[in-house]
PDB file of C-alpha atoms in Angstrom:
ATOM      1  CA  ASP A   1      -6.844  10.717 -16.980  1.00 65.00           C
ATOM      2  CA  ALA A   2      -5.320  11.978 -13.753  1.00 75.00           C
ATOM      3  CA  GLY A   3      -4.414   9.356 -11.238  1.00 91.00           C
ATOM      4  CA  VAL A   4      -4.655   9.763  -7.490  1.00 95.00           C
ATOM      5  CA  THR A   5      -3.475  13.183  -6.397  1.00 96.00           C
ATOM      6  CA  GLN A   6      -2.496  14.334  -2.929  1.00 97.00           C
ATOM      7  CA  SER A   7      -1.746  17.685  -1.393  1.00 97.00           C
ATOM      8  CA  PRO A   8       0.418  19.074  -0.058  1.00 97.00           C
ATOM      9  CA  THR A   9       3.567  17.256  -1.105  1.00 95.00           C
ATOM     10  CA  HIS A  10       5.474  18.145   2.037  1.00 96.00           C
ATOM     11  CA  LEU A  11       4.443  19.578   5.363  1.00 96.00           C
ATOM     12  CA  ILE A  12       6.277  20.570   8.519  1.00 98.00           C
ATOM     13  CA  LYS A  13       4.319  20.916  11.761  1.00 98.00           C
ATOM     14  CA  THR A  14       5.091  21.352  15.443  1.00 98.00           C
ATOM     15  CA  ARG A  15       4.103  18.939  18.183  1.00 98.00           C
ATOM     16  CA  GLY A  16       0.576  19.552  19.387  1.00 97.00           C
ATOM     17  CA  GLN A  17      -0.605  21.122  16.159  1.00 98.00           C
ATOM     18  CA  GLN A  18      -3.279  19.784  13.844  1.00 98.00           C
ATOM     19  CA  VAL A  19      -2.883  18.885  10.176  1.00 98.00           C
ATOM     20  CA  THR A  20      -5.192  18.171   7.244  1.00 98.00           C
ATOM     21  CA  LEU A  21      -4.098  16.168   4.225  1.00 98.00           C
ATOM     22  CA  ARG A  22      -6.100  15.940   1.030  1.00 98.00           C
ATOM     23  CA  CYS A  23      -6.663  13.295  -1.603  1.00 98.00           C
ATOM     24  CA  SER A  24      -8.476  13.177  -4.926  1.00 97.00           C
ATOM     25  CA  PRO A  25      -9.158   9.665  -6.165  1.00 96.00           C
ATOM     26  CA  LYS A  26      -8.621   8.373  -9.642  1.00 94.00           C
ATOM     27  CA  SER A  27     -11.506   9.091 -11.994  1.00 93.00           C
ATOM     28  CA  GLY A  28     -14.239   6.479 -11.599  1.00 91.00           C
ATOM     29  CA  HIS A  29     -13.127   5.392  -8.128  1.00 93.00           C
ATOM     30  CA  ASP A  30     -15.424   5.802  -5.146  1.00 92.00           C
ATOM     31  CA  THR A  31     -13.421   4.226  -2.323  1.00 91.00           C
ATOM     32  CA  VAL A  32     -10.485   5.903  -0.616  1.00 93.00           C
ATOM     33  CA  SER A  33      -8.054   4.406   1.876  1.00 93.00           C
ATOM     34  CA  TRP A  34      -5.348   6.126   3.882  1.00 96.00           C
ATOM     35  CA  TYR A  35      -2.043   4.603   4.925  1.00 95.00           C
ATOM     36  CA  GLN A  36       0.841   5.755   7.111  1.00 97.00           C
ATOM     37  CA  GLN A  37       4.320   4.723   6.006  1.00 94.00           C
ATOM     38  CA  ALA A  38       7.024   5.375   8.554  1.00 94.00           C
ATOM     39  CA  LEU A  39      10.617   5.474   7.385  1.00 89.00           C
ATOM     40  CA  GLY A  40      11.834   1.989   6.536  1.00 86.00           C
ATOM     41  CA  GLN A  41       8.436   0.408   7.079  1.00 89.00           C
ATOM     42  CA  GLY A  42       5.580  -0.837   4.973  1.00 91.00           C
ATOM     43  CA  PRO A  43       2.357   1.151   4.756  1.00 93.00           C
ATOM     44  CA  GLN A  44       0.011   0.761   7.724  1.00 94.00           C
ATOM     45  CA  PHE A  45      -3.725   0.946   7.095  1.00 92.00           C
ATOM     46  CA  ILE A  46      -5.411   3.885   8.834  1.00 95.00           C
ATOM     47  CA  PHE A  47      -8.974   3.788   7.516  1.00 92.00           C
ATOM     48  CA  GLN A  48     -11.148   3.492   4.448  1.00 91.00           C
ATOM     49  CA  TYR A  49     -14.025   5.643   3.247  1.00 92.00           C
ATOM     50  CA  TYR A  50     -16.895   4.648   1.010  1.00 89.00           C
ATOM     51  CA  GLU A  51     -20.096   6.573   0.389  1.00 89.00           C
ATOM     52  CA  GLU A  52     -18.874   9.282   2.752  1.00 92.00           C
ATOM     53  CA  GLU A  53     -18.632   6.879   5.670  1.00 91.00           C
ATOM     54  CA  GLU A  54     -15.689   5.277   7.424  1.00 91.00           C
ATOM     55  CA  ARG A  55     -16.040   1.639   6.468  1.00 86.00           C
ATOM     56  CA  GLN A  56     -12.999   0.157   8.127  1.00 84.00           C
ATOM     57  CA  ARG A  57     -10.341   1.334  10.530  1.00 88.00           C
ATOM     58  CA  GLY A  58      -6.870   0.137  11.408  1.00 89.00           C
ATOM     59  CA  ASN A  59      -5.148   0.330  14.759  1.00 91.00           C
ATOM     60  CA  PHE A  60      -4.824   4.101  14.984  1.00 96.00           C
ATOM     61  CA  PRO A  61      -5.988   6.406  17.795  1.00 96.00           C
ATOM     62  CA  ASP A  62      -8.936   8.743  17.549  1.00 96.00           C
ATOM     63  CA  ARG A  63      -6.532  11.611  16.875  1.00 97.00           C
ATOM     64  CA  PHE A  64      -6.682  10.342  13.316  1.00 98.00           C
ATOM     65  CA  SER A  65      -9.959  11.178  11.632  1.00 97.00           C
ATOM     66  CA  GLY A  66     -11.167  11.577   8.115  1.00 97.00           C
ATOM     67  CA  HIS A  67     -13.866  12.645   5.809  1.00 96.00           C
ATOM     68  CA  GLN A  68     -15.079  11.825   2.330  1.00 97.00           C
ATOM     69  CA  PHE A  69     -16.935  14.349   0.215  1.00 97.00           C
ATOM     70  CA  PRO A  70     -19.725  13.745  -2.308  1.00 96.00           C
ATOM     71  CA  ASN A  71     -17.185  13.977  -5.151  1.00 95.00           C
ATOM     72  CA  TYR A  72     -15.287  11.090  -3.468  1.00 96.00           C
ATOM     73  CA  SER A  73     -12.290  13.204  -2.489  1.00 97.00           C
ATOM     74  CA  SER A  74     -11.077  12.717   1.040  1.00 98.00           C
ATOM     75  CA  GLU A  75      -9.286  14.397   3.898  1.00 98.00           C
ATOM     76  CA  LEU A  76      -7.158  12.948   6.668  1.00 98.00           C
ATOM     77  CA  ASN A  77      -6.982  14.981   9.869  1.00 98.00           C
ATOM     78  CA  VAL A  78      -4.497  14.396  12.643  1.00 98.00           C
ATOM     79  CA  ASN A  79      -4.873  16.261  15.943  1.00 97.00           C
ATOM     80  CA  ALA A  80      -2.361  16.819  18.738  1.00 97.00           C
ATOM     81  CA  LEU A  81       0.579  15.836  16.552  1.00 98.00           C
ATOM     82  CA  LEU A  82       3.330  13.717  18.056  1.00 98.00           C
ATOM     83  CA  LEU A  83       6.886  13.296  16.825  1.00 97.00           C
ATOM     84  CA  GLY A  84       5.968   9.703  15.960  1.00 97.00           C
ATOM     85  CA  ASP A  85       3.392  10.917  13.456  1.00 98.00           C
ATOM     86  CA  SER A  86       6.210  11.916  11.121  1.00 98.00           C
ATOM     87  CA  ALA A  87       5.750   9.706   8.072  1.00 97.00           C
ATOM     88  CA  LEU A  88       4.687   9.497   4.459  1.00 95.00           C
ATOM     89  CA  TYR A  89       0.903   9.467   4.264  1.00 97.00           C
ATOM     90  CA  LEU A  90      -0.444   7.607   1.271  1.00 95.00           C
ATOM     91  CA  CYS A  91      -3.892   7.759  -0.195  1.00 95.00           C
ATOM     92  CA  ALA A  92      -5.186   4.924  -2.342  1.00 93.00           C
ATOM     93  CA  SER A  93      -8.386   4.687  -4.333  1.00 93.00           C
ATOM     94  CA  CYS A  94     -10.316   1.917  -6.001  1.00 89.00           C
ATOM     95  CA  MET A  95     -13.783   1.034  -7.173  1.00 86.00           C
ATOM     96  CA  ALA A  96     -16.026  -0.644  -4.650  1.00 77.00           C
ATOM     97  CA  ASN A  97     -15.666  -4.450  -4.774  1.00 73.00           C
ATOM     98  CA  SER A  98     -12.251  -4.144  -6.407  1.00 77.00           C
ATOM     99  CA  TYR A  99      -8.960  -5.209  -4.871  1.00 75.00           C
ATOM    100  CA  GLU A 100      -6.880  -3.141  -7.252  1.00 81.00           C
ATOM    101  CA  GLN A 101      -5.787   0.003  -5.459  1.00 86.00           C
ATOM    102  CA  TYR A 102      -4.124   2.971  -7.075  1.00 90.00           C
ATOM    103  CA  PHE A 103      -1.805   4.971  -4.843  1.00 92.00           C
ATOM    104  CA  GLY A 104      -1.015   8.647  -4.847  1.00 94.00           C
ATOM    105  CA  PRO A 105       2.527   9.987  -4.438  1.00 93.00           C
ATOM    106  CA  GLY A 106       1.968  10.710  -0.767  1.00 95.00           C
ATOM    107  CA  THR A 107       2.367  13.622   1.617  1.00 96.00           C
ATOM    108  CA  ARG A 108       5.564  13.742   3.632  1.00 96.00           C
ATOM    109  CA  LEU A 109       4.702  15.011   7.136  1.00 97.00           C
ATOM    110  CA  THR A 110       7.487  16.068   9.464  1.00 97.00           C
ATOM    111  CA  VAL A 111       6.636  16.852  13.086  1.00 98.00           C
ATOM    112  CA  THR A 112       9.254  18.823  15.012  1.00 97.00           C
TER     113      THR A 112
ATOM    114  CA  ALA B   1      -5.365 -11.874  11.678  1.00 72.00           C
ATOM    115  CA  GLN B   2      -3.471 -11.733   8.440  1.00 81.00           C
ATOM    116  CA  SER B   3       0.197 -10.901   8.133  1.00 88.00           C
ATOM    117  CA  VAL B   4       3.048 -10.907   5.663  1.00 93.00           C
ATOM    118  CA  THR B   5       6.748 -11.624   6.185  1.00 95.00           C
ATOM    119  CA  GLN B   6       9.304 -10.521   3.643  1.00 96.00           C
ATOM    120  CA  LEU B   7      12.635 -12.251   4.039  1.00 92.00           C
ATOM    121  CA  GLY B   8      15.548  -9.922   3.444  1.00 92.00           C
ATOM    122  CA  SER B   9      15.197  -6.181   3.798  1.00 94.00           C
ATOM    123  CA  HIS B  10      17.883  -5.694   1.143  1.00 96.00           C
ATOM    124  CA  VAL B  11      18.638  -7.840  -1.913  1.00 97.00           C
ATOM    125  CA  SER B  12      21.423  -7.196  -4.416  1.00 97.00           C
ATOM    126  CA  VAL B  13      21.609  -8.789  -7.851  1.00 97.00           C
ATOM    127  CA  SER B  14      23.743  -8.219 -10.903  1.00 97.00           C
ATOM    128  CA  GLU B  15      22.165  -6.802 -14.011  1.00 97.00           C
ATOM    129  CA  GLY B  16      20.845  -9.713 -16.056  1.00 97.00           C
ATOM    130  CA  ALA B  17      20.649 -12.073 -13.086  1.00 98.00           C
ATOM    131  CA  LEU B  18      17.553 -13.696 -11.637  1.00 97.00           C
ATOM    132  CA  VAL B  19      15.535 -11.629  -9.192  1.00 98.00           C
ATOM    133  CA  LEU B  20      13.909 -13.529  -6.314  1.00 98.00           C
ATOM    134  CA  LEU B  21      12.095 -11.651  -3.565  1.00 98.00           C
ATOM    135  CA  ARG B  22      10.550 -13.793  -0.850  1.00 97.00           C
ATOM    136  CA  CYS B  23       7.174 -13.393   0.785  1.00 97.00           C
ATOM    137  CA  ASN B  24       5.343 -15.654   3.216  1.00 96.00           C
ATOM    138  CA  TYR B  25       1.843 -14.936   4.420  1.00 93.00           C
ATOM    139  CA  SER B  26      -0.384 -15.885   7.277  1.00 89.00           C
ATOM    140  CA  SER B  27      -4.132 -15.824   6.836  1.00 79.00           C
ATOM    141  CA  SER B  28      -7.054 -17.653   8.392  1.00 73.00           C
ATOM    142  CA  VAL B  29      -8.835 -17.796   5.031  1.00 73.00           C
ATOM    143  CA  PRO B  30      -7.593 -18.219   1.454  1.00 74.00           C
ATOM    144  CA  PRO B  31      -6.038 -14.840   0.839  1.00 81.00           C
ATOM    145  CA  TYR B  32      -5.677 -12.379  -1.947  1.00 87.00           C
ATOM    146  CA  LEU B  33      -2.011 -11.487  -2.406  1.00 91.00           C
ATOM    147  CA  PHE B  34      -0.264  -8.565  -4.036  1.00 93.00           C
ATOM    148  CA  TRP B  35       3.158  -7.253  -4.936  1.00 96.00           C
ATOM    149  CA  TYR B  36       3.712  -3.503  -5.125  1.00 96.00           C
ATOM    150  CA  VAL B  37       6.782  -1.529  -6.189  1.00 96.00           C
ATOM    151  CA  GLN B  38       7.785   1.850  -4.799  1.00 94.00           C
ATOM    152  CA  TYR B  39      10.352   4.070  -6.456  1.00 91.00           C
ATOM    153  CA  PRO B  40      12.031   6.795  -4.388  1.00 86.00           C
ATOM    154  CA  ASN B  41       9.693   9.632  -3.430  1.00 79.00           C
ATOM    155  CA  GLN B  42       6.755   8.001  -5.169  1.00 83.00           C
ATOM    156  CA  GLY B  43       3.631   6.114  -4.216  1.00 86.00           C
ATOM    157  CA  LEU B  44       3.116   2.405  -4.675  1.00 91.00           C
ATOM    158  CA  GLN B  45       2.396   0.768  -8.018  1.00 92.00           C
ATOM    159  CA  LEU B  46       0.685  -2.603  -8.307  1.00 92.00           C
ATOM    160  CA  LEU B  47       2.940  -5.178  -9.995  1.00 95.00           C
ATOM    161  CA  LEU B  48       0.618  -8.163  -9.842  1.00 93.00           C
ATOM    162  CA  LYS B  49      -2.125  -9.776  -7.809  1.00 90.00           C
ATOM    163  CA  TYR B  50      -3.370 -13.256  -6.937  1.00 89.00           C
ATOM    164  CA  THR B  51      -7.116 -13.566  -6.451  1.00 84.00           C
ATOM    165  CA  SER B  52      -7.670 -17.343  -6.387  1.00 77.00           C
ATOM    166  CA  ALA B  53      -7.437 -17.927 -10.120  1.00 76.00           C
ATOM    167  CA  ALA B  54      -4.216 -19.251 -11.680  1.00 84.00           C
ATOM    168  CA  THR B  55      -1.484 -19.856  -9.128  1.00 88.00           C
ATOM    169  CA  LEU B  56       1.204 -18.447 -11.422  1.00 94.00           C
ATOM    170  CA  VAL B  57       0.542 -14.768 -11.850  1.00 94.00           C
ATOM    171  CA  LYS B  58       2.227 -12.587 -14.440  1.00 95.00           C
ATOM    172  CA  GLY B  59       2.582  -8.892 -13.824  1.00 94.00           C
ATOM    173  CA  ILE B  60       4.057  -5.814 -15.385  1.00 93.00           C
ATOM    174  CA  ASN B  61       7.712  -5.275 -16.278  1.00 93.00           C
ATOM    175  CA  GLY B  62       8.389  -9.004 -16.662  1.00 96.00           C
ATOM    176  CA  PHE B  63       7.689  -9.927 -13.038  1.00 97.00           C
ATOM    177  CA  GLU B  64       5.736 -12.968 -11.979  1.00 97.00           C
ATOM    178  CA  ALA B  65       4.822 -14.689  -8.725  1.00 97.00           C
ATOM    179  CA  GLU B  66       3.617 -18.132  -7.778  1.00 94.00           C
ATOM    180  CA  PHE B  67       1.084 -18.815  -5.052  1.00 92.00           C
ATOM    181  CA  LYS B  68       2.047 -21.929  -3.097  1.00 92.00           C
ATOM    182  CA  LYS B  69      -0.560 -22.780  -0.509  1.00 89.00           C
ATOM    183  CA  SER B  70       1.451 -25.643   1.006  1.00 90.00           C
ATOM    184  CA  GLU B  71       4.351 -23.284   1.671  1.00 92.00           C
ATOM    185  CA  THR B  72       2.174 -20.195   2.389  1.00 92.00           C
ATOM    186  CA  SER B  73       4.442 -18.345   0.001  1.00 94.00           C
ATOM    187  CA  PHE B  74       4.076 -15.838  -2.815  1.00 95.00           C
ATOM    188  CA  HIS B  75       7.622 -15.163  -4.014  1.00 97.00           C
ATOM    189  CA  LEU B  76       8.290 -12.585  -6.724  1.00 98.00           C
ATOM    190  CA  THR B  77      10.646 -13.419  -9.583  1.00 98.00           C
ATOM    191  CA  LYS B  78      12.049 -11.903 -12.731  1.00 98.00           C
ATOM    192  CA  PRO B  79      14.389 -13.871 -15.013  1.00 97.00           C
ATOM    193  CA  SER B  80      16.733 -11.004 -15.829  1.00 97.00           C
ATOM    194  CA  ALA B  81      17.222  -7.910 -13.690  1.00 97.00           C
ATOM    195  CA  HIS B  82      17.383  -4.488 -15.274  1.00 96.00           C
ATOM    196  CA  MET B  83      18.838  -1.354 -13.745  1.00 96.00           C
ATOM    197  CA  SER B  84      15.375   0.198 -13.756  1.00 95.00           C
ATOM    198  CA  ASP B  85      14.155  -2.546 -11.392  1.00 96.00           C
ATOM    199  CA  ALA B  86      16.023  -0.961  -8.489  1.00 96.00           C
ATOM    200  CA  ALA B  87      13.274   0.019  -6.068  1.00 96.00           C
ATOM    201  CA  GLU B  88      11.525  -1.153  -2.934  1.00 96.00           C
ATOM    202  CA  TYR B  89       9.075  -4.019  -3.231  1.00 97.00           C
ATOM    203  CA  PHE B  90       6.195  -4.732  -0.891  1.00 97.00           C
ATOM    204  CA  CYS B  91       4.212  -7.914  -0.531  1.00 96.00           C
ATOM    205  CA  ALA B  92       0.670  -7.515   0.778  1.00 93.00           C
ATOM    206  CA  VAL B  93      -2.254  -9.694   1.810  1.00 90.00           C
ATOM    207  CA  SER B  94      -5.981  -9.062   1.903  1.00 83.00           C
ATOM    208  CA  ASP B  95      -8.855 -11.075   3.282  1.00 71.00           C
ATOM    209  CA  PRO B  96     -11.435 -11.515   0.512  1.00 63.00           C
ATOM    210  CA  GLY B  97     -14.154 -12.544   2.933  1.00 55.00           C
ATOM    211  CA  TYR B  98     -15.583  -9.082   3.356  1.00 55.00           C
ATOM    212  CA  SER B  99     -18.843  -9.150   1.449  1.00 49.00           C
ATOM    213  CA  GLY B 100     -19.047  -5.403   1.158  1.00 50.00           C
ATOM    214  CA  GLY B 101     -16.183  -5.262  -1.255  1.00 50.00           C
ATOM    215  CA  TYR B 102     -12.652  -4.087  -0.790  1.00 56.00           C
ATOM    216  CA  GLN B 103     -10.956  -5.283   2.329  1.00 65.00           C
ATOM    217  CA  LYS B 104      -8.033  -3.615   4.052  1.00 73.00           C
ATOM    218  CA  VAL B 105      -4.607  -4.648   2.884  1.00 83.00           C
ATOM    219  CA  THR B 106      -1.761  -5.608   5.201  1.00 88.00           C
ATOM    220  CA  PHE B 107       1.720  -4.861   3.895  1.00 93.00           C
ATOM    221  CA  GLY B 108       5.071  -6.407   4.633  1.00 94.00           C
ATOM    222  CA  THR B 109       8.049  -4.320   5.666  1.00 94.00           C
ATOM    223  CA  GLY B 110       9.495  -4.238   2.168  1.00 96.00           C
ATOM    224  CA  THR B 111      12.604  -5.417   0.335  1.00 97.00           C
ATOM    225  CA  LYS B 112      14.959  -2.951  -1.288  1.00 96.00           C
ATOM    226  CA  LEU B 113      16.337  -4.308  -4.529  1.00 97.00           C
ATOM    227  CA  GLN B 114      19.731  -3.105  -5.673  1.00 97.00           C
ATOM    228  CA  VAL B 115      20.837  -3.919  -9.225  1.00 97.00           C
ATOM    229  CA  ILE B 116      24.578  -3.903  -9.771  1.00 96.00           C
ATOM    230  CA  PRO B 117      25.809  -3.048 -13.255  1.00 95.00           C
TER     231      PRO B 117
END
């Protein structure tokens, strides 16, 4: 049983560009959350998707948007990249009504 | 608003010694609490969770944590450190009041554990 998978593993972008990160949840999970982990910091909640809708959102600007597909996979889009967006982006999945999240290995985004 | 404070960004212990990683939380409602471990270049793995059942929670790899409401603490312990325990540990809190299910989780800033041979 594959766990949470994320792609790509690493990504380098230039300021002002747009990026899309992808996540496939663990089998049987229908809820996906995205986190940003800056160097030396704990993960910060970006948003959560359930039934293809954004259910909750953290304190992130509208440049951060997402999508969930019928197969429960998810995308995180970031527009107008800033240097400060450089971080490890983590995807976590769980079943609805569960507090037990499973994390993917993350995508390391570097903005130059 | 809920928050978590982890005391000590770096902790060093000798192999075989007691591991104690400190976590204090702030929450307006009885919280759910978690400890996660992160190895280099990997995602987070759940070690254990407190969800209002027994206050002493046992997790994987010999770790355990005790929920102390009076102290608003949820410290992580392991009786005897192993070299493989070297990693970064995150305490996290969640508000269980959301009726729709899973609530967002707020993480602490992490504690890096070094195990000295």
